[in-house]
XYZ file of C-alpha atoms in Angstrom:
777
model
C 131.119 86.338 77.738
C 132.807 83.163 76.464
C 133.523 80.388 78.946
C 137.024 79.351 79.970
C 136.758 76.539 77.426
C 136.124 79.127 74.703
C 139.132 81.135 75.827
C 141.329 78.083 75.425
C 140.778 78.290 71.669
C 140.896 82.026 71.233
C 143.035 85.018 72.093
C 142.455 88.752 72.535
C 143.665 90.819 69.622
C 143.099 94.587 69.515
C 140.233 94.277 71.977
C 138.461 91.600 69.915
C 138.289 87.864 70.590
C 139.403 85.960 67.472
C 140.700 82.489 66.720
C 144.143 81.719 68.031
C 144.744 78.897 65.531
C 145.459 80.126 61.996
C 146.600 78.202 58.953
C 149.110 80.883 57.986
C 151.772 82.890 59.820
C 151.066 85.489 62.561
C 151.406 88.162 59.931
C 148.207 86.868 58.413
C 146.196 88.086 61.405
C 145.385 91.164 59.372
C 143.837 88.973 56.723
C 140.227 88.858 57.903
C 139.461 85.999 55.486
C 141.514 83.649 57.697
C 139.900 84.570 61.005
C 138.444 81.554 62.772
C 136.639 81.829 66.100
C 136.332 78.351 67.631
C 133.754 77.332 70.238
C 133.684 73.716 71.413
C 130.355 71.908 71.038
C 130.827 70.091 74.343
C 130.583 73.381 76.283
C 127.175 74.904 75.486
C 126.038 77.895 77.457
C 122.594 76.316 77.720
C 121.568 72.688 77.238
C 117.837 71.954 77.079
C 116.207 68.528 76.861
C 113.798 66.302 78.744
C 116.275 63.456 78.179
C 119.035 63.409 80.807
C 121.360 61.555 78.410
C 121.009 64.139 75.615
C 124.243 65.754 74.357
C 126.639 63.718 76.455
C 130.324 64.675 76.338
C 132.471 61.981 74.711
C 136.254 61.713 74.464
C 137.569 61.398 70.908
C 141.219 61.803 70.002
C 140.335 63.275 66.618
C 137.813 65.809 67.867
C 138.710 69.455 68.322
C 139.637 69.752 71.980
C 139.535 65.902 72.066
C 135.876 65.886 72.998
C 132.595 65.959 71.111
C 128.912 65.366 71.842
C 127.143 62.048 71.425
C 123.485 61.073 71.857
C 122.534 64.300 70.117
C 119.429 62.885 68.418
C 115.872 62.991 69.685
C 114.610 66.134 71.404
C 116.615 69.041 72.740
C 118.950 71.887 71.845
C 122.285 73.455 72.761
C 122.953 77.208 72.788
C 126.383 78.760 72.205
C 127.825 82.266 72.404
C 130.187 83.050 69.514
C 132.345 86.194 69.860
C 132.185 88.370 66.710
C 135.525 90.270 66.415
C 134.354 92.987 63.994
C 131.357 93.944 61.858
C 131.034 92.264 58.483
C 129.961 89.113 56.689
C 130.382 85.989 58.852
C 129.675 82.291 58.439
C 128.905 79.710 61.125
C 130.339 76.258 60.453
C 129.750 72.996 62.295
C 132.386 70.282 62.502
C 130.504 66.985 62.834
C 130.535 63.235 62.201
C 127.635 61.240 60.766
C 127.143 57.909 59.039
C 124.259 59.208 56.923
C 122.826 62.425 55.556
C 121.144 64.381 58.354
C 118.832 67.393 58.487
C 119.651 69.750 61.329
C 117.796 72.871 62.511
C 120.018 75.744 63.646
C 120.131 79.520 63.761
C 120.476 82.664 65.902
C 118.509 82.611 69.126
C 115.140 84.286 68.769
C 114.906 83.721 65.018
C 113.168 80.788 63.288
C 115.757 78.058 62.753
C 116.824 77.099 59.269
C 117.000 73.457 58.208
C 120.317 72.408 56.695
C 120.910 68.949 55.250
C 124.476 67.853 55.897
C 126.094 64.993 53.942
C 127.434 61.866 55.619
C 131.063 61.885 56.712
C 131.077 58.076 56.585
C 132.043 57.284 60.184
C 131.633 58.412 63.777
C 135.263 58.166 64.852
C 138.751 58.332 63.409
C 140.824 61.009 61.720
C 138.690 61.004 58.597
C 135.316 60.918 60.346
C 134.851 64.687 60.541
C 133.339 67.056 58.026
C 132.266 70.703 57.825
C 128.772 72.066 57.210
C 127.860 75.748 56.914
C 124.822 76.395 59.093
C 124.410 80.173 58.799
C 125.675 83.244 56.934
C 124.864 86.851 57.840
C 126.105 90.423 58.216
C 126.946 90.782 61.917
C 127.910 93.617 64.215
C 130.892 93.273 66.528
C 129.938 91.643 69.800
C 128.346 88.257 70.329
C 126.188 85.874 68.292
C 123.980 83.587 70.387
C 123.443 80.480 68.255
C 121.148 77.474 68.816
C 121.595 73.961 67.404
C 118.658 71.579 67.700
C 118.874 67.810 68.177
C 119.913 65.727 65.167
C 121.434 62.236 64.810
C 125.066 63.288 64.396
C 128.098 64.061 66.587
C 128.775 67.807 66.930
C 132.428 68.664 67.547
C 132.810 72.440 67.394
C 131.387 75.643 65.928
C 133.663 77.919 63.940
C 132.869 81.494 62.909
C 134.745 82.511 59.749
C 134.997 85.644 57.668
C 135.826 83.712 54.506
C 133.462 81.440 52.618
C 135.884 78.491 52.473
C 135.541 75.727 55.085
C 137.625 76.336 58.217
C 141.204 75.169 58.451
C 140.820 74.476 62.173
C 141.909 70.941 63.204
C 143.803 70.391 59.933
C 146.720 68.072 60.857
C 150.299 69.180 60.192
C 152.584 67.297 57.822
C 154.065 64.065 59.220
C 157.672 64.157 60.443
C 160.575 63.193 58.187
C 162.875 60.349 59.259
C 166.474 59.502 58.469
C 167.414 56.484 56.407
C 168.691 54.783 59.570
C 165.374 55.298 61.353
C 163.391 54.020 58.385
C 165.604 50.929 58.255
C 164.942 50.263 61.951
C 161.211 50.752 61.428
C 161.272 48.139 58.645
C 162.546 45.440 61.029
C 159.538 43.363 62.059
C 158.853 43.010 65.777
C 157.813 39.393 65.431
C 158.163 36.825 62.649
C 155.202 35.699 60.573
C 155.124 32.626 62.723
C 156.411 33.282 66.270
C 157.438 30.285 68.390
C 154.409 30.537 70.656
C 152.208 29.374 67.774
C 153.586 25.873 68.378
C 151.448 25.790 71.537
C 148.195 26.435 69.693
C 148.766 25.013 66.207
C 145.922 22.604 65.489
C 144.031 23.745 68.598
C 140.590 22.230 69.050
C 137.983 24.009 71.143
C 136.403 22.083 74.033
C 133.795 19.720 72.596
C 130.861 21.314 74.417
C 131.463 24.603 72.605
C 131.453 22.930 69.176
C 128.201 21.027 69.808
C 125.869 23.996 70.371
C 125.552 26.518 67.513
C 123.168 29.025 69.139
C 122.987 30.458 72.634
C 121.631 33.433 74.574
C 123.472 36.626 75.492
C 122.172 38.908 78.239
C 123.473 42.207 79.610
C 122.170 41.945 83.148
C 124.380 44.677 84.564
C 124.459 45.824 88.219
C 121.487 48.116 87.635
C 119.351 44.954 87.356
C 120.400 43.608 90.769
C 117.182 44.473 92.530
C 114.979 42.869 89.895
C 113.911 39.245 89.998
C 115.329 38.597 86.512
C 118.850 39.040 87.869
C 118.441 35.793 89.855
C 115.946 33.897 87.725
C 117.450 34.512 84.267
C 119.250 31.157 84.049
C 116.100 29.136 84.679
C 114.125 31.312 82.245
C 116.750 31.068 79.501
C 116.988 27.294 79.906
C 113.203 27.210 79.481
C 113.699 28.727 76.019
C 115.718 25.663 75.052
C 119.118 27.335 75.438
C 122.116 25.251 76.480
C 124.661 28.075 76.711
C 124.316 31.496 78.330
C 126.665 34.462 77.999
C 126.168 36.632 81.033
C 127.917 39.690 82.429
C 130.138 39.133 85.439
C 131.682 42.559 84.985
C 129.929 45.124 82.827
C 131.815 48.371 82.505
C 134.650 49.578 84.685
C 133.168 48.613 88.060
C 134.721 46.496 90.811
C 134.493 42.725 91.133
C 131.129 41.045 91.670
C 132.750 38.695 94.171
C 135.149 39.079 97.108
C 138.211 39.277 94.873
C 141.703 39.082 96.318
C 142.826 41.902 93.987
C 141.453 45.345 93.209
C 138.201 47.029 94.209
C 135.099 44.991 95.001
C 131.562 46.292 94.554
C 130.024 47.044 97.999
C 127.068 44.774 97.265
C 129.450 41.871 96.508
C 131.775 42.226 99.489
C 129.748 39.820 101.642
C 127.873 37.953 98.898
C 129.709 36.101 96.155
C 127.390 37.281 93.386
C 129.500 35.758 90.618
C 129.508 32.327 92.251
C 125.752 32.523 92.652
C 125.198 33.397 88.983
C 127.446 30.567 87.788
C 125.906 28.082 90.220
C 122.334 28.898 89.206
C 123.279 28.501 85.520
C 124.790 25.077 86.147
C 121.805 24.028 88.251
C 119.520 24.960 85.336
C 121.577 22.840 82.934
C 123.415 25.714 81.227
C 127.040 26.311 80.365
C 127.950 29.805 81.585
C 130.288 32.012 79.557
C 131.381 34.964 81.663
C 131.423 38.349 79.944
C 134.354 40.052 81.672
C 134.956 43.640 80.578
C 138.733 43.885 80.793
C 139.329 47.182 78.997
C 137.917 49.834 81.366
C 138.556 49.992 85.115
C 137.596 53.014 87.182
C 138.768 51.730 90.565
C 142.119 50.338 89.492
C 142.874 53.495 87.491
C 142.256 55.537 90.636
C 144.587 53.299 92.645
C 147.221 52.979 89.910
C 146.974 55.886 87.448
C 150.248 54.740 85.870
C 148.443 51.582 84.667
C 145.987 53.596 82.578
C 146.407 53.986 78.825
C 147.191 57.522 77.696
C 146.930 59.407 74.456
C 149.644 61.512 72.860
C 148.782 64.498 75.059
C 149.258 62.435 78.222
C 145.540 62.334 78.896
C 143.972 59.043 80.035
C 141.969 57.400 77.299
C 138.334 56.840 78.169
C 135.503 54.860 76.687
C 131.981 55.128 78.032
C 133.420 57.777 80.381
C 135.606 55.132 82.061
C 139.414 55.004 81.938
C 141.018 52.502 79.590
C 143.837 50.370 80.931
C 147.141 49.395 79.337
C 148.172 45.763 78.827
C 151.855 46.704 79.002
C 151.369 47.668 82.647
C 150.904 45.421 85.713
C 147.192 45.610 84.945
C 147.688 42.461 82.851
C 148.564 40.579 86.052
C 145.526 42.054 87.800
C 143.220 40.768 85.037
C 144.849 37.341 85.140
C 144.144 37.042 88.865
C 140.504 38.000 88.288
C 140.080 35.516 85.431
C 141.467 32.667 87.500
C 139.039 33.535 90.289
C 136.155 33.187 87.819
C 137.520 29.886 86.531
C 137.716 28.585 90.092
C 134.055 29.604 90.569
C 133.081 27.396 87.651
C 132.878 29.718 84.635
C 132.831 27.572 81.478
C 134.111 30.329 79.234
C 135.482 33.861 79.236
C 134.237 36.499 76.799
C 136.621 39.337 75.887
C 134.867 42.153 74.069
C 136.041 45.260 72.230
C 139.530 46.292 71.153
C 141.828 45.305 74.086
C 144.170 48.294 73.678
C 143.411 51.802 72.373
C 143.434 51.363 68.576
C 145.387 54.611 68.211
C 148.272 53.446 70.447
C 149.304 54.198 74.010
C 151.661 56.843 75.439
C 151.849 55.621 79.049
C 155.230 55.150 80.685
C 155.156 51.365 80.285
C 154.467 51.596 76.550
C 157.115 54.240 75.984
C 159.744 52.129 77.737
C 158.766 48.824 76.173
C 158.414 50.250 72.660
C 161.929 51.657 72.719
C 163.329 48.471 74.248
C 161.655 46.348 71.553
C 162.508 48.539 68.557
C 165.468 50.707 69.505
C 163.366 53.651 68.323
C 161.968 56.647 70.170
C 158.266 56.415 70.913
C 156.341 58.510 68.345
C 155.281 61.917 69.586
C 151.783 61.967 68.152
C 149.080 59.995 66.365
C 149.533 60.229 62.610
C 148.674 57.348 60.282
C 150.973 58.848 57.651
C 154.044 58.552 59.900
C 155.875 55.191 59.571
C 157.143 55.499 63.153
C 153.563 55.759 64.362
C 152.617 52.760 62.206
C 155.365 50.892 64.056
C 153.585 51.697 67.310
C 150.429 50.051 65.952
C 152.465 46.940 65.145
C 153.737 47.067 68.745
C 150.094 47.315 69.883
C 149.324 44.030 68.117
C 152.211 42.279 69.823
C 151.154 43.698 73.204
C 147.653 42.237 72.822
C 148.982 38.846 71.740
C 151.401 38.713 74.669
C 148.602 39.417 77.168
C 146.239 36.783 75.796
C 149.010 34.206 75.518
C 149.759 34.757 79.184
C 146.085 34.497 80.164
C 145.523 31.374 78.035
C 148.461 29.581 79.611
C 147.322 30.440 83.135
C 143.686 29.461 82.519
C 144.449 26.186 80.773
C 146.836 25.260 83.584
C 143.790 25.333 85.895
C 141.120 23.864 83.594
C 141.265 22.408 80.095
C 137.602 22.877 79.205
C 137.334 26.666 79.583
C 136.558 28.424 76.300
C 138.311 31.717 75.474
C 136.284 33.964 73.178
C 138.597 36.755 72.018
C 137.282 39.765 70.120
C 138.938 40.965 66.928
C 136.350 43.755 66.817
C 137.167 45.476 63.511
C 138.942 42.710 61.589
C 135.930 41.477 59.543
C 135.912 44.821 57.709
C 139.432 43.982 56.390
C 140.386 47.657 56.107
C 140.678 48.259 59.851
C 141.861 45.195 61.718
C 143.383 46.670 64.939
C 144.560 43.133 65.742
C 146.855 40.883 63.735
C 145.887 37.583 62.143
C 147.898 35.852 64.857
C 145.484 36.736 67.680
C 142.684 34.380 66.504
C 145.106 31.478 66.907
C 144.828 32.016 70.690
C 141.016 31.902 70.655
C 138.812 28.854 71.023
C 136.362 31.022 69.131
C 136.763 34.538 67.771
C 134.209 36.899 69.247
C 132.659 38.983 66.505
C 129.320 40.558 65.614
C 126.730 39.912 62.928
C 127.399 43.083 60.952
C 131.134 43.675 61.533
C 131.819 42.782 57.904
C 130.019 46.028 57.094
C 131.405 49.371 58.187
C 130.756 53.022 57.574
C 134.439 53.371 56.712
C 134.118 50.977 53.777
C 130.718 52.369 52.778
C 132.199 55.857 52.659
C 135.178 54.663 50.631
C 132.994 52.896 48.075
C 130.715 55.923 47.738
C 133.660 58.301 47.437
C 135.637 56.291 44.889
C 132.838 54.753 42.871
C 134.429 51.315 43.314
C 132.112 48.389 42.694
C 130.305 47.653 45.949
C 130.127 43.979 46.947
C 126.680 42.733 47.955
C 125.801 43.000 51.623
C 125.523 39.241 52.115
C 128.991 38.720 50.641
C 130.580 41.189 53.042
C 128.797 39.610 56.000
C 129.809 36.084 55.007
C 133.397 37.101 54.328
C 133.657 38.646 57.790
C 132.426 35.488 59.521
C 134.615 33.296 57.308
C 137.709 35.334 58.146
C 137.017 34.950 61.871
C 136.510 31.214 61.375
C 139.494 30.476 59.174
C 141.982 32.713 60.983
C 141.267 30.434 63.979
C 141.915 27.280 61.910
C 138.220 26.649 61.306
C 137.040 26.925 64.917
C 133.513 28.383 65.130
C 133.437 32.160 65.635
C 131.049 33.435 68.299
C 128.785 35.946 66.530
C 126.787 38.403 68.648
C 123.409 39.174 67.037
C 121.444 42.072 68.589
C 118.099 43.775 67.896
C 116.243 40.757 66.572
C 112.699 41.923 65.983
C 111.008 38.618 65.178
C 111.366 34.866 65.198
C 111.937 35.007 61.442
C 114.803 37.445 61.830
C 116.345 35.341 64.599
C 116.076 32.198 62.478
C 117.481 33.834 59.339
C 120.456 35.377 61.149
C 121.145 32.151 63.033
C 120.981 30.135 59.822
C 123.459 32.401 58.042
C 125.938 32.290 60.902
C 125.650 28.509 61.320
C 126.053 27.899 57.585
C 129.353 29.771 57.648
C 130.625 27.796 60.604
C 129.743 30.085 63.504
C 127.867 30.089 66.787
C 124.871 32.453 66.879
C 125.045 34.474 70.114
C 121.470 35.799 70.313
C 121.169 39.004 72.310
C 118.049 38.757 74.456
C 116.668 42.078 75.785
C 116.703 41.866 79.556
C 113.223 43.316 80.034
C 111.525 40.550 78.006
C 113.254 37.440 79.386
C 112.003 34.841 78.518
C 110.811 35.699 74.990
C 109.611 32.351 73.671
C 108.160 33.792 70.489
C 111.372 35.398 69.236
C 114.099 33.019 70.367
C 112.901 29.459 70.941
C 112.947 28.311 67.290
C 116.418 29.766 66.649
C 117.818 28.092 69.773
C 116.337 24.754 68.710
C 117.947 25.187 65.299
C 121.296 25.849 66.974
C 121.025 22.734 69.138
C 120.149 20.464 66.202
C 122.822 21.993 63.968
C 125.540 21.592 66.561
C 125.192 17.825 66.692
C 125.340 17.722 62.883
C 128.434 19.918 62.505
C 130.414 19.054 65.644
C 133.992 18.122 64.862
C 133.774 19.232 61.235
C 135.725 21.997 59.582
C 134.995 23.630 56.210
C 135.997 21.518 53.227
C 139.288 22.721 51.801
C 139.454 23.299 48.070
C 140.282 26.925 47.189
C 142.231 29.195 49.544
C 142.284 32.991 49.402
C 145.265 34.661 51.044
C 144.429 37.587 53.321
C 147.632 39.636 52.900
C 148.134 41.609 56.097
C 151.631 42.737 55.087
C 150.228 44.318 51.948
C 147.537 46.141 53.925
C 150.175 47.437 56.348
C 152.265 48.687 53.422
C 149.334 50.532 51.854
C 147.983 52.081 55.074
C 146.516 54.610 55.581
C 145.469 54.871 51.929
C 142.137 53.040 52.004
C 141.550 53.528 48.291
C 144.868 51.901 47.405
C 144.254 49.098 49.910
C 140.860 48.370 48.381
C 142.116 48.602 44.819
C 145.153 46.360 45.334
C 144.067 43.948 48.070
C 140.560 44.078 49.517
C 138.699 44.482 46.236
C 140.352 41.444 44.613
C 139.948 39.405 47.815
C 136.242 40.219 48.194
C 135.678 39.776 44.461
C 137.262 36.337 44.404
C 135.298 35.321 47.511
C 132.053 36.461 45.902
C 132.834 34.649 42.644
C 133.497 31.370 44.451
C 130.572 31.706 46.847
C 128.111 32.450 44.039
C 129.581 29.488 42.117
C 128.993 27.354 45.240
C 132.603 26.229 45.375
C 134.449 25.535 48.668
C 136.419 28.624 49.702
C 138.508 29.466 52.755
C 140.869 32.217 53.867
C 144.501 31.924 54.913
C 146.218 34.504 57.110
C 149.870 35.516 56.839
C 150.913 33.339 59.777
C 149.025 30.291 58.491
C 150.556 30.723 55.050
C 154.040 31.061 56.573
C 153.295 27.874 58.511
C 152.424 26.127 55.253
C 148.918 25.315 56.511
C 147.612 24.489 53.039
C 146.932 20.776 53.430
C 143.828 19.791 51.486
C 143.711 22.925 49.361
C 144.071 22.518 45.607
C 144.130 26.208 44.633
C 145.709 29.271 46.269
C 144.780 32.817 45.216
C 147.254 35.587 46.064
C 145.792 39.104 45.838
C 149.242 40.656 46.382
C 152.018 38.174 45.629
C 154.769 40.814 45.887
C 154.175 41.284 49.625
C 154.988 37.735 50.711
C 157.709 37.148 53.281
C 160.476 34.617 52.644
C 158.634 31.997 54.716
C 155.417 32.600 52.795
C 157.191 32.417 49.423
C 158.730 29.108 50.451
C 155.332 27.744 51.480
C 153.793 28.820 48.160
C 156.650 27.199 46.239
C 156.148 23.913 48.131
C 152.416 24.062 47.436
C 153.056 24.505 43.711
C 155.664 21.718 43.636
C 153.132 19.379 45.236
C 150.685 20.054 42.417
C 148.715 22.977 43.805
C 147.513 25.696 41.452
C 148.689 29.216 42.390
C 146.734 32.115 40.909
C 148.133 35.627 41.318
C 145.904 38.634 40.927
C 146.429 40.503 37.677
C 146.233 44.235 37.046
C 143.914 43.725 34.092
C 141.403 42.094 36.437
C 139.872 45.373 37.445
C 137.791 44.184 40.397
C 136.960 47.746 41.449
C 135.331 49.029 38.272
C 131.589 48.414 38.117
C 131.742 47.775 34.381
C 134.872 45.607 34.681
C 133.925 43.491 37.672
C 131.956 40.859 35.693
C 134.985 40.449 33.403
C 137.244 40.036 36.426
C 134.960 37.333 37.816
C 134.977 35.450 34.504
C 138.745 35.753 34.152
C 139.302 34.526 37.689
C 136.982 31.539 37.255
C 138.634 30.741 33.909
C 142.015 30.725 35.679
C 140.731 27.924 37.904
C 140.555 25.744 34.808
C 137.760 23.804 33.121
C 137.791 21.060 35.760
C 137.315 23.369 38.728
C 134.322 21.293 39.829
C 136.207 18.014 39.499
C 135.198 15.670 42.275
C 133.071 18.310 43.958
C 129.592 17.769 45.292
C 127.439 20.248 43.377
C 124.317 22.108 44.408
C 121.925 23.300 41.719
C 118.735 25.347 41.801
C 117.286 27.635 44.415
C 117.870 31.390 44.610
C 121.074 32.868 43.196
C 121.952 34.190 46.667
C 121.687 30.756 48.305
C 124.739 30.236 50.509
C 126.301 26.776 50.266
C 129.202 25.811 52.539
C 130.558 22.226 52.517
C 132.117 20.662 55.619
C 134.317 17.652 56.178
C 136.864 15.660 54.198
C 136.947 12.017 53.186
C 133.780 9.975 52.845
C 131.489 12.045 55.114
C 130.506 15.530 54.009
C 127.866 17.907 55.296
C 126.448 20.684 53.129
C 125.109 23.748 54.951
C 122.624 25.729 52.848
C 121.287 29.062 54.085
C 118.488 31.141 52.618
C 119.010 34.892 52.257
C 119.811 36.566 55.573
C 121.004 40.036 54.623
C 117.490 41.428 55.125
C 117.977 41.136 58.893
C 118.673 44.559 60.440
C 120.759 44.267 63.610
C 121.493 48.013 63.752
C 117.949 49.335 63.688
C 118.873 51.800 60.962
C 117.315 50.335 57.814
C 113.803 50.197 56.470
C 111.976 46.999 57.284
C 112.625 44.296 54.704
C 110.390 41.362 53.913
C 111.911 37.918 54.429
C 112.532 35.905 51.269
C 110.379 33.053 50.058
C 111.286 29.532 51.182
C 114.023 27.833 49.189
C 112.666 25.396 46.611
C 113.956 23.408 43.671
C 117.394 22.568 45.073
C 119.136 19.352 44.168
C 122.480 17.917 45.181
C 124.648 16.109 42.622
C 127.098 13.562 44.036
C 129.158 10.648 42.705
C 127.316 7.422 41.957
C 126.851 5.275 45.020
C 126.570 8.248 47.410
C 123.839 8.352 50.045
C 122.201 11.479 51.491
C 120.280 12.415 54.626
C 118.528 15.600 55.748
C 120.154 16.050 59.154
C 117.570 18.469 60.541
C 114.610 16.197 59.814
C 116.469 12.895 59.889
C 114.915 11.848 56.576
C 116.884 9.768 54.063
C 116.878 11.378 50.630
C 115.983 9.272 47.637
C 118.565 9.434 44.875
C 118.186 9.012 41.148
C 120.863 8.394 38.595
C 121.950 11.374 36.528
C 124.786 10.920 34.056
C 127.694 9.406 35.964
C 126.364 10.378 39.380
C 123.316 10.579 41.584
C 120.915 13.448 42.249
C 119.048 14.182 45.492
C 116.123 16.596 45.596
C 115.861 18.663 48.782
C 112.546 19.413 50.401
C 111.679 23.149 50.535
C 113.135 24.942 53.583
C 112.773 28.404 55.057
C 116.141 29.154 56.589
C 118.695 26.336 56.825
C 119.278 22.876 55.439
C 122.037 20.486 56.518
C 122.566 17.592 54.145
C 124.884 14.718 54.969
C 126.511 13.014 51.993
C 128.188 9.642 52.432
C 130.526 9.072 49.526
C 131.267 5.567 48.257
């Protein structure tokens, strides 16, 4: 018989168990073609595997029953009992999520399984992540069908038995609610201006000098399960032996209590009498390391148990979870709890604080604090449910952004009041993808460095969109570089902190580090705990980071051509990804690629920076969506043009999205820059077409960062092994006559020779990174 979980999705009708959710009216129950018997994947009758973690239940707002299975790959199977209401032809469907095409074996118990290849859905989470695949069709007698699904690398959500051949209608969302003109007018009122007053506190912020001087460090995840191993206490000395100067280390991993005798909240039993956090920080300092504390602020099992009203809740009132731990809400007193904990770590000597993940549930929060504060801030009722198509719900996401900013502003003020040299690394998790920011462009202004990840400029969401629409796909290296550049420039040029996992070789570590450094970042090299210290893989990359830091410290990217990242336009177009790409992201990525391949200086400007008029030094401003500028932004653009700046607005005829039209768009855009677009610029010629060249500095001292190809590095472990490129050869730098040049990594002066009205310097071949200092006359 079906379990209680099965009964929740079905009802008895005429002695037969059939689906209780139908697309049509109750009268349609007689229409057998609409019958849908739903059985949740997270409730198998039998689960078989030698792996204890196989088929783990995972909360997902968009899953049927709000749960699905994860870690379903490898070895194992799940068996389900599907009630068959009547004899006839029936079809078994699987609702699933997968980033790639997957072959799955499934079939009735006792019969040889059939292999079905299911197409990718494009993502593992979100409303649009789920797809349907028909696994089985047969004539069945009334009763029960015992069905087995074998392990496959996808996320099963539910099984649906249908009488019709069309995909099930189960989990199809209803139409969004309609709103009055008065409500829509209230929704249109922005919660915060483009440039709120608090930006005065951080405008022109410079990170502590020690952070800027080291461009590669080590990241470990020595969680509590490592406590009894020697590495837990010896890691700092071992990491310093690799040549590292900075270590990111967990001081709270995932929802547990404090690792020290904290004055607030639960404390881990093993830390009640021993100040484990102080010991970790002290050993790092004794080894000559700066210690950045990874503090997981999003999940908290103990505090949620003590204060369930502080937990974040979804639109059904259920507590959000991640990694099976409750998520907390930053509109609740939990924000004060975190502040107290952070100050305790600062007092113990932590040199930096590392804030990972998404800060608030990306789909919004329905706890009592959020409901009250949302209505107080907007004068609107809190939305009833999650629906990207509903403008009232979109308002809640705007409120989410403001909530996150308010929490980090509070924490920054408190921390800096205690110590000026503590670095705040604040994650903007999804922002490098451009389609799915979760946080506003204002949040990076509060960060000494934006925490991001090597491959966050790539996403399954964008991959799926490009495959579905046939839009021209930007090269992988362009998307990676754009993501890092956005994190850098949204924080006024401060180096983003880029986590780089799964490095399989010294070459991969060097290539990834070189790419990140060239684009102004700090390479945060994830070192597997079991192999500390891995000299072979990490030493050379750490040495490169140390030498590069002294060369780039205090410099920001050279300003020449600015690309506006129009957040208001993206908010207007949401949730239509195709429209957002066609009107905004495609032109932005296309212009970035055109400039990068032309080796011209390019930077990005957020809405708040544009409203601030932060265009000093730029000569050209590109606006992908000029109609979405606020009054403050329009005024800033007008001042820029009056002062002699060139403003280029995207044009409809520049069809950046069409594969056959993209080259024409690139030519038209470059032509719009004018024939003297290289006037006064230091030029780099030769080398591979994909050579990345990023100039730094203004005035008489410039530094050129040149990176060999790095997009072959696989930090996800999902691609076929790629061979590293050949060393870069045949590169020369053209500068004005009288300029001098030095290779900063070797220290060698470069010999110049006159060419036309300038001087040419030939670079020695290099494998991964070159840093060339140019002293202009």
